[in-house]
Amino acid sequence: MPGPVTFRDLINHFGSGLAAIAAVPDLAQRGGRRIRLCSVEDAERERDGLARMGARLVAMGESDYPPLLRHLPDAPPLISIRGDAACLTRPAVAIVGSRNASVAGRKFAAQIAAGLGQADYAVASGLARGIDAAAHAAAIDTGTIAVLAGGLDQLYPPENIDLAERIVAAGGAHVSEMPYGWSPRARDFPRRNRVISGLSLGVVVIEAATRSGSLVTARRAADQGRLVFAVPGSPLDPRAAGSNRLIKDGATMVTDLDDILSELGPMRDRPPAPIEIAEEAADDEPRPADVADDERAAILSALGPTSVEIDEIIRFTGGRPAVVHLVLLELALAGRLERHPGQRVSLI
C-alpha cells in the first residue's frame, strides 16, 4: 500500500488531487504493477461505516487534525477519529512499554500517566496489553488517546475492548490511519508507532526488551525531534534491557514525574519545529508526463537494497529532480520502493 510520502509526492508533482488520481494507474503500470483505485462507492461505504460507530474522517488541513502530527514528512493525509477530537489538539505525551509488564512496571506507568493528566497533558499509547493499558486506564479521567494499528472497528487486543469504550465515553479519542474494516497485521504496528510518537511532545518507555516495538516508537520519536524518556530497570530483567539501552544512548532517565515535566516545560510553549521535507526542485521546464527509457534505466541502476538519499540519486544520475521523483513514484505505486527516514529510499 503506497504510504503518506507517496501521497504527498503525487500532489506535489501533479498539482491537484484530481490530476494525481488520474495519473496513478498509468504510473503504477510503468513501475511494473496494475492497481485498482478505490471507487466512489467504496469510499462512501467507509465513510458511512465510520459514521454508524460515531467516528469520522479528518484530513490534514482540518482543525481537528493533531497539530504536531501534520508536520511530519510521513504524516497520514487522512485519519479516522472516534471520540472527542479536542483531546488531539492538547499537548500530549506517549507512554509505551512491555506487553508482558511486571506489576511494578504497570504501577509506575499508571502513576506517570495520572501525573501527566493532572499537569494537563493528554496521554497517548497503543491500547496494547501491559504498559499501554495501564497508562490509558490511569489517564481516562484527564484525557487519553488510543492509536490503533487497524481500522477503528477492529479493536485489538480483544481484552481491551472495554477499556477502549471507556476511553471514548470519558472524553478521550481513538485514532487510526487505516481504513474502516482493516484487520491489523504485524507490519501495521511499527507504522502505527510513528503516529503515537508523532502526535506527542515526547515518549516515555517503561520496560522494553531488546526487540520491543516500544524501541521502534522511541527511534521514530528521536527521528521526529521528540523527547525520549526511559525508566531504568534491573539488569537481570530482560524486560528492562531495551529501556536501559536507551538511557545509555542518551534518553532522559526517569525516576519520577518531575524528570518528565522539567524537560517538557520549554517544549509546551515552543513545540518541535517541523521536519524539513525534500520537495521537487522548481524549474522553468514543465513537469514530465513520462520518462525516457535511458533515464529510467539510469535511475534504476542507482537503486538497490541498500538505502540511499534521493539527492545522491539525482547527483549520481545527473537527472532532473522532477524526473527522479517521477520514477520513484512509479516504483512506490508498484510496491517496489521502500522509503526510510532521512529522505532515503531502497528497492524492495
Short mmCIF file of C-alpha atoms in Angstrom, two decimals:
data_model
loop_
_atom_site.label_atom_id
_atom_site.label_comp_id
_atom_site.label_asym_id
_atom_site.label_seq_id
_atom_site.Cartn_x
_atom_site.Cartn_y
_atom_site.Cartn_z
CA MET A 1 0.00 0.00 0.00
CA PRO A 2 1.53 3.38 -1.02
CA GLY A 3 2.26 5.49 2.03
CA PRO A 4 1.81 9.11 3.06
CA VAL A 5 5.09 10.26 1.47
CA THR A 6 3.97 8.89 -1.89
CA PHE A 7 0.64 10.69 -1.46
CA ARG A 8 2.40 13.99 -0.80
CA ASP A 9 4.77 13.49 -3.75
CA LEU A 10 1.84 12.79 -6.06
CA ILE A 11 0.15 16.04 -5.05
CA ASN A 12 3.41 17.98 -5.38
CA HIS A 13 4.14 16.56 -8.82
CA PHE A 14 0.69 16.82 -10.39
CA GLY A 15 -0.57 19.88 -8.55
CA SER A 16 -4.00 18.60 -7.51
CA GLY A 17 -5.72 15.53 -6.13
CA LEU A 18 -7.81 15.01 -9.27
CA ALA A 19 -4.78 15.14 -11.56
CA ALA A 20 -2.87 12.74 -9.29
CA ILE A 21 -5.73 10.24 -9.18
CA ALA A 22 -6.00 10.27 -12.96
CA ALA A 23 -2.27 9.56 -13.30
CA VAL A 24 -1.92 6.79 -10.70
CA PRO A 25 -2.93 3.73 -12.78
CA ASP A 26 -0.52 4.57 -15.60
CA LEU A 27 2.30 5.40 -13.16
CA ALA A 28 1.89 2.10 -11.34
CA GLN A 29 1.82 0.15 -14.61
CA ARG A 30 5.05 1.81 -15.72
CA GLY A 31 6.54 0.76 -12.40
CA GLY A 32 5.53 -2.84 -13.08
CA ARG A 33 2.15 -3.33 -11.40
CA ARG A 34 -1.52 -2.89 -12.20
CA ILE A 35 -3.58 -1.38 -9.38
CA ARG A 36 -7.25 -0.60 -8.86
CA LEU A 37 -8.21 2.73 -7.39
CA CYS A 38 -10.73 2.97 -4.59
CA SER A 39 -14.14 3.56 -6.10
CA VAL A 40 -16.51 6.31 -5.01
CA GLU A 41 -18.81 3.58 -3.70
CA ASP A 42 -16.04 2.08 -1.58
CA ALA A 43 -15.14 5.50 -0.16
CA GLU A 44 -18.76 6.23 0.70
CA ARG A 45 -19.10 2.81 2.30
CA GLU A 46 -16.11 3.54 4.55
CA ARG A 47 -17.43 7.00 5.44
CA ASP A 48 -20.86 5.60 6.30
CA GLY A 49 -19.41 2.74 8.35
CA LEU A 50 -17.43 5.20 10.44
CA ALA A 51 -20.48 7.40 10.89
CA ARG A 52 -22.51 4.46 12.23
CA MET A 53 -19.97 3.98 15.04
CA GLY A 54 -19.76 7.70 15.81
CA ALA A 55 -16.45 8.25 14.02
CA ARG A 56 -15.37 10.42 11.11
CA LEU A 57 -12.54 11.14 8.71
CA VAL A 58 -10.28 14.13 9.31
CA ALA A 59 -7.88 15.47 6.67
CA MET A 60 -4.51 17.01 7.37
CA GLY A 61 -5.68 20.57 6.71
CA GLU A 62 -8.60 20.43 9.15
CA SER A 63 -8.52 21.97 12.63
CA ASP A 64 -9.12 18.65 14.43
CA TYR A 65 -6.00 17.07 12.93
CA PRO A 66 -3.28 16.65 15.63
CA PRO A 67 -1.08 19.76 15.23
CA LEU A 68 2.30 18.08 15.80
CA LEU A 69 1.47 15.13 13.55
CA ARG A 70 0.78 17.27 10.49
CA HIS A 71 4.40 18.49 10.35
CA LEU A 72 5.93 15.03 9.83
CA PRO A 73 7.25 14.04 6.39
CA ASP A 74 5.17 10.86 6.56
CA ALA A 75 2.10 12.29 8.29
CA PRO A 76 -1.09 10.44 7.32
CA PRO A 77 -3.03 12.63 4.88
CA LEU A 78 -6.28 11.28 6.32
CA ILE A 79 -7.08 9.80 9.72
CA SER A 80 -10.25 8.47 11.28
CA ILE A 81 -11.22 9.68 14.75
CA ARG A 82 -13.73 8.37 17.24
CA GLY A 83 -14.37 10.34 20.41
CA ASP A 84 -13.61 13.93 21.38
CA ALA A 85 -11.23 15.46 18.83
CA ALA A 86 -10.40 18.24 21.32
CA CYS A 87 -8.20 15.70 23.10
CA LEU A 88 -6.00 15.56 19.99
CA THR A 89 -5.25 19.28 19.99
CA ARG A 90 -3.86 19.27 23.54
CA PRO A 91 -0.15 18.78 24.35
CA ALA A 92 0.34 15.00 24.55
CA VAL A 93 2.92 12.59 25.92
CA ALA A 94 3.16 8.97 24.84
CA ILE A 95 3.71 6.12 27.29
CA VAL A 96 4.70 2.75 25.82
CA GLY A 97 6.30 -0.45 27.06
CA SER A 98 6.18 -4.17 27.52
CA ARG A 99 3.01 -6.16 26.87
CA ASN A 100 4.25 -8.66 29.45
CA ALA A 101 4.82 -5.95 32.02
CA SER A 102 5.62 -6.51 35.68
CA VAL A 103 3.28 -5.35 38.42
CA ALA A 104 5.80 -2.66 39.35
CA GLY A 105 6.05 -1.52 35.73
CA ARG A 106 2.28 -1.19 35.38
CA LYS A 107 2.03 0.66 38.69
CA PHE A 108 4.72 3.15 37.66
CA ALA A 109 3.10 3.64 34.25
CA ALA A 110 -0.18 4.43 35.98
CA GLN A 111 1.50 6.92 38.33
CA ILE A 112 3.22 8.73 35.47
CA ALA A 113 0.05 8.79 33.33
CA ALA A 114 -2.05 10.15 36.19
CA GLY A 115 0.56 12.80 36.97
CA LEU A 116 0.77 13.90 33.34
CA GLY A 117 -3.00 14.16 33.22
CA GLN A 118 -3.04 16.34 36.33
CA ALA A 119 -0.44 18.56 34.63
CA ASP A 120 -2.90 18.96 31.70
CA TYR A 121 -1.20 16.65 29.22
CA ALA A 122 -3.11 14.08 27.21
CA VAL A 123 -1.62 10.59 27.34
CA ALA A 124 -1.16 8.68 24.08
CA SER A 125 -0.49 4.97 23.69
CA GLY A 126 -1.33 1.97 21.53
CA LEU A 127 -4.05 0.14 23.54
CA ALA A 128 -1.76 -2.89 23.86
CA ARG A 129 -1.61 -5.17 26.86
CA GLY A 130 0.61 -4.27 29.80
CA ILE A 131 2.10 -0.79 29.99
CA ASP A 132 -0.16 0.72 27.32
CA ALA A 133 -3.34 -0.45 29.05
CA ALA A 134 -2.12 0.74 32.47
CA ALA A 135 -1.32 4.20 31.09
CA HIS A 136 -4.67 4.53 29.30
CA ALA A 137 -6.63 3.41 32.36
CA ALA A 138 -4.88 5.89 34.66
CA ALA A 139 -5.48 8.80 32.27
CA ILE A 140 -9.11 8.13 31.37
CA ASP A 141 -10.46 10.96 33.52
CA THR A 142 -7.94 13.52 32.20
CA GLY A 143 -7.85 12.51 28.52
CA THR A 144 -6.12 9.69 26.69
CA ILE A 145 -5.59 8.84 23.01
CA ALA A 146 -5.53 5.26 21.71
CA VAL A 147 -3.75 4.94 18.37
CA LEU A 148 -4.82 1.76 16.56
CA ALA A 149 -2.96 -0.40 14.06
CA GLY A 150 -6.18 -1.49 12.32
CA GLY A 151 -9.41 0.23 11.42
CA LEU A 152 -11.40 1.85 14.21
CA ASP A 153 -13.86 -1.05 14.10
CA GLN A 154 -11.05 -3.61 14.53
CA LEU A 155 -10.01 -3.08 18.16
CA TYR A 156 -7.02 -5.14 19.26
CA PRO A 157 -6.42 -6.91 21.57
CA PRO A 158 -9.97 -8.11 22.32
CA GLU A 159 -9.48 -7.99 26.08
CA ASN A 160 -9.03 -4.21 25.90
CA ILE A 161 -12.33 -3.51 24.11
CA ASP A 162 -13.99 -2.47 27.37
CA LEU A 163 -11.06 -0.13 28.13
CA ALA A 164 -11.36 1.32 24.62
CA GLU A 165 -15.05 2.08 25.13
CA ARG A 166 -14.34 3.73 28.47
CA ILE A 167 -11.74 5.98 26.81
CA VAL A 168 -14.31 7.35 24.36
CA ALA A 169 -17.07 7.64 26.96
CA ALA A 170 -14.80 9.73 29.21
CA GLY A 171 -13.84 12.23 26.51
CA GLY A 172 -10.75 10.57 25.04
CA ALA A 173 -10.25 9.51 21.44
CA HIS A 174 -9.35 6.63 19.14
CA VAL A 175 -7.20 7.39 16.09
CA SER A 176 -6.24 5.31 13.05
CA GLU A 177 -4.82 5.94 9.61
CA MET A 178 -6.04 2.54 8.38
CA PRO A 179 -9.33 2.05 6.53
CA TYR A 180 -12.57 1.04 8.20
CA GLY A 181 -12.67 -2.77 8.33
CA TRP A 182 -8.88 -3.19 8.17
CA SER A 183 -7.66 -6.05 10.41
CA PRO A 184 -4.22 -5.21 11.85
CA ARG A 185 -1.23 -7.19 10.59
CA ALA A 186 2.20 -7.46 12.22
CA ARG A 187 3.65 -4.90 9.80
CA ASP A 188 0.97 -2.34 10.71
CA PHE A 189 2.14 -1.94 14.31
CA PRO A 190 5.50 -0.26 13.55
CA ARG A 191 3.66 2.04 11.15
CA ARG A 192 1.17 2.84 13.94
CA ASN A 193 4.03 3.60 16.34
CA ARG A 194 5.21 6.62 14.34
CA VAL A 195 1.73 8.14 14.80
CA ILE A 196 1.90 7.61 18.58
CA SER A 197 5.21 9.48 18.77
CA GLY A 198 4.31 11.97 16.06
CA LEU A 199 1.31 13.45 17.87
CA SER A 200 3.27 13.69 21.15
CA LEU A 201 5.88 16.04 22.57
CA GLY A 202 7.80 13.07 23.97
CA VAL A 203 7.72 9.32 24.52
CA VAL A 204 8.19 7.56 27.87
CA VAL A 205 9.41 3.96 27.60
CA ILE A 206 8.73 1.67 30.57
CA GLU A 207 10.02 -1.92 30.40
CA ALA A 208 11.09 -2.65 26.83
CA ALA A 209 13.02 -5.74 25.74
CA THR A 210 15.82 -5.50 23.19
CA ARG A 211 13.49 -6.26 20.24
CA SER A 212 10.45 -4.47 21.62
CA GLY A 213 8.10 -2.47 19.44
CA SER A 214 8.45 0.24 22.06
CA LEU A 215 12.01 0.79 20.86
CA VAL A 216 10.65 1.36 17.36
CA THR A 217 8.46 4.09 18.84
CA ALA A 218 11.47 5.58 20.63
CA ARG A 219 13.55 5.58 17.43
CA ARG A 220 10.79 7.24 15.48
CA ALA A 221 10.39 9.81 18.26
CA ALA A 222 14.08 10.67 18.04
CA ASP A 223 13.85 10.95 14.24
CA GLN A 224 10.85 13.26 14.67
CA GLY A 225 12.65 15.57 17.09
CA ARG A 226 10.60 14.43 20.09
CA LEU A 227 11.97 13.89 23.58
CA VAL A 228 12.74 10.29 24.56
CA PHE A 229 12.44 9.22 28.20
CA ALA A 230 13.23 5.80 29.65
CA VAL A 231 12.63 4.23 33.03
CA PRO A 232 15.60 2.17 34.27
CA GLY A 233 15.13 -1.42 35.35
CA SER A 234 17.05 -4.30 36.81
CA PRO A 235 19.89 -5.61 34.60
CA LEU A 236 18.58 -9.08 35.46
CA ASP A 237 15.16 -8.38 33.95
CA PRO A 238 15.10 -8.85 30.15
CA ARG A 239 12.05 -6.58 30.02
CA ALA A 240 14.34 -3.69 31.00
CA ALA A 241 17.20 -4.38 28.58
CA GLY A 242 15.86 -2.10 25.87
CA SER A 243 14.94 0.79 28.14
CA ASN A 244 18.33 0.58 29.89
CA ARG A 245 19.99 0.73 26.47
CA LEU A 246 18.00 3.84 25.59
CA ILE A 247 19.40 5.57 28.68
CA LYS A 248 22.94 4.61 27.66
CA ASP A 249 22.24 6.03 24.22
CA GLY A 250 21.13 9.40 25.60
CA ALA A 251 17.46 9.10 26.57
CA THR A 252 16.43 11.06 29.66
CA MET A 253 16.30 8.76 32.67
CA VAL A 254 13.02 8.86 34.56
CA THR A 255 12.63 8.00 38.22
CA ASP A 256 9.73 10.35 38.97
CA LEU A 257 7.26 12.60 37.23
CA ASP A 258 9.39 15.74 37.65
CA ASP A 259 12.05 14.24 35.38
CA ILE A 260 9.49 14.42 32.56
CA LEU A 261 7.75 17.69 33.42
CA SER A 262 11.02 19.63 33.73
CA GLU A 263 12.03 18.61 30.20
CA LEU A 264 8.58 19.15 28.70
CA GLY A 265 8.09 22.64 30.13
CA PRO A 266 10.08 24.55 27.48
CA MET A 267 8.54 22.47 24.67
CA ARG A 268 4.99 23.20 25.72
CA ASP A 269 5.32 26.82 24.64
CA ARG A 270 7.77 26.03 21.82
CA PRO A 271 6.81 22.74 20.15
CA PRO A 272 9.29 20.83 17.95
CA ALA A 273 10.00 22.56 14.65
CA PRO A 274 8.51 20.95 11.55
CA ILE A 275 10.89 18.47 9.93
CA GLU A 276 12.24 19.70 6.62
CA ILE A 277 10.66 17.84 3.73
CA ALA A 278 12.53 17.36 0.48
CA GLU A 279 10.46 18.56 -2.46
CA GLU A 280 10.98 18.52 -6.18
CA ALA A 281 13.14 21.45 -7.18
CA ALA A 282 11.26 24.15 -9.03
CA ASP A 283 12.40 24.91 -12.56
CA ASP A 284 11.09 26.55 -15.70
CA GLU A 285 10.55 23.28 -17.57
CA PRO A 286 7.18 21.53 -17.42
CA ARG A 287 6.99 18.53 -15.14
CA PRO A 288 7.44 15.38 -17.20
CA ALA A 289 4.44 13.22 -18.02
CA ASP A 290 6.72 10.31 -18.89
CA VAL A 291 10.38 9.32 -18.63
CA ALA A 292 12.68 8.18 -21.42
CA ASP A 293 13.84 4.57 -21.22
CA ASP A 294 17.51 5.53 -20.78
CA GLU A 295 16.65 7.96 -17.96
CA ARG A 296 14.58 5.33 -16.17
CA ALA A 297 17.35 2.74 -16.58
CA ALA A 298 19.94 5.11 -15.11
CA ILE A 299 17.78 5.80 -12.06
CA LEU A 300 17.03 2.10 -11.53
CA SER A 301 20.76 1.31 -11.72
CA ALA A 302 21.37 3.79 -8.90
CA LEU A 303 18.92 1.95 -6.64
CA GLY A 304 19.36 -1.28 -4.75
CA PRO A 305 18.52 -3.00 -1.45
CA THR A 306 20.73 -0.54 0.46
CA SER A 307 19.03 2.78 1.14
CA VAL A 308 20.44 5.93 -0.48
CA GLU A 309 19.46 9.59 -0.27
CA ILE A 310 17.28 10.92 -3.05
CA ASP A 311 19.72 13.80 -3.55
CA GLU A 312 22.50 11.24 -4.11
CA ILE A 313 20.46 9.59 -6.87
CA ILE A 314 19.98 12.98 -8.54
CA ARG A 315 23.71 13.75 -8.38
CA PHE A 316 24.75 10.26 -9.49
CA THR A 317 22.43 10.13 -12.50
CA GLY A 318 22.58 13.80 -13.45
CA GLY A 319 18.83 13.65 -13.97
CA ARG A 320 16.38 16.43 -13.33
CA PRO A 321 14.83 16.18 -9.83
CA ALA A 322 11.32 16.03 -11.32
CA VAL A 323 12.31 13.03 -13.45
CA VAL A 324 13.88 11.21 -10.50
CA HIS A 325 10.83 11.86 -8.33
CA LEU A 326 8.53 10.61 -11.07
CA VAL A 327 10.41 7.30 -11.38
CA LEU A 328 10.36 6.91 -7.60
CA LEU A 329 6.61 7.49 -7.69
CA GLU A 330 6.23 4.76 -10.31
CA LEU A 331 8.21 2.32 -8.18
CA ALA A 332 6.39 3.25 -4.96
CA LEU A 333 2.97 2.77 -6.54
CA ALA A 334 4.10 -0.58 -7.92
CA GLY A 335 5.18 -1.70 -4.42
CA ARG A 336 8.84 -1.88 -5.40
CA LEU A 337 10.19 1.04 -3.35
CA GLU A 338 10.76 1.33 0.39
CA ARG A 339 11.14 4.73 1.99
CA HIS A 340 13.41 5.31 5.00
CA PRO A 341 13.95 8.21 7.43
CA GLY A 342 16.23 10.97 6.19
CA GLN A 343 14.80 11.07 2.63
CA ARG A 344 16.36 7.71 1.80
CA VAL A 345 14.94 5.03 -0.47
CA SER A 346 15.72 1.46 -1.48
CA LEU A 347 14.34 -1.20 -3.78
CA ILE A 348 12.25 -4.00 -2.30
#
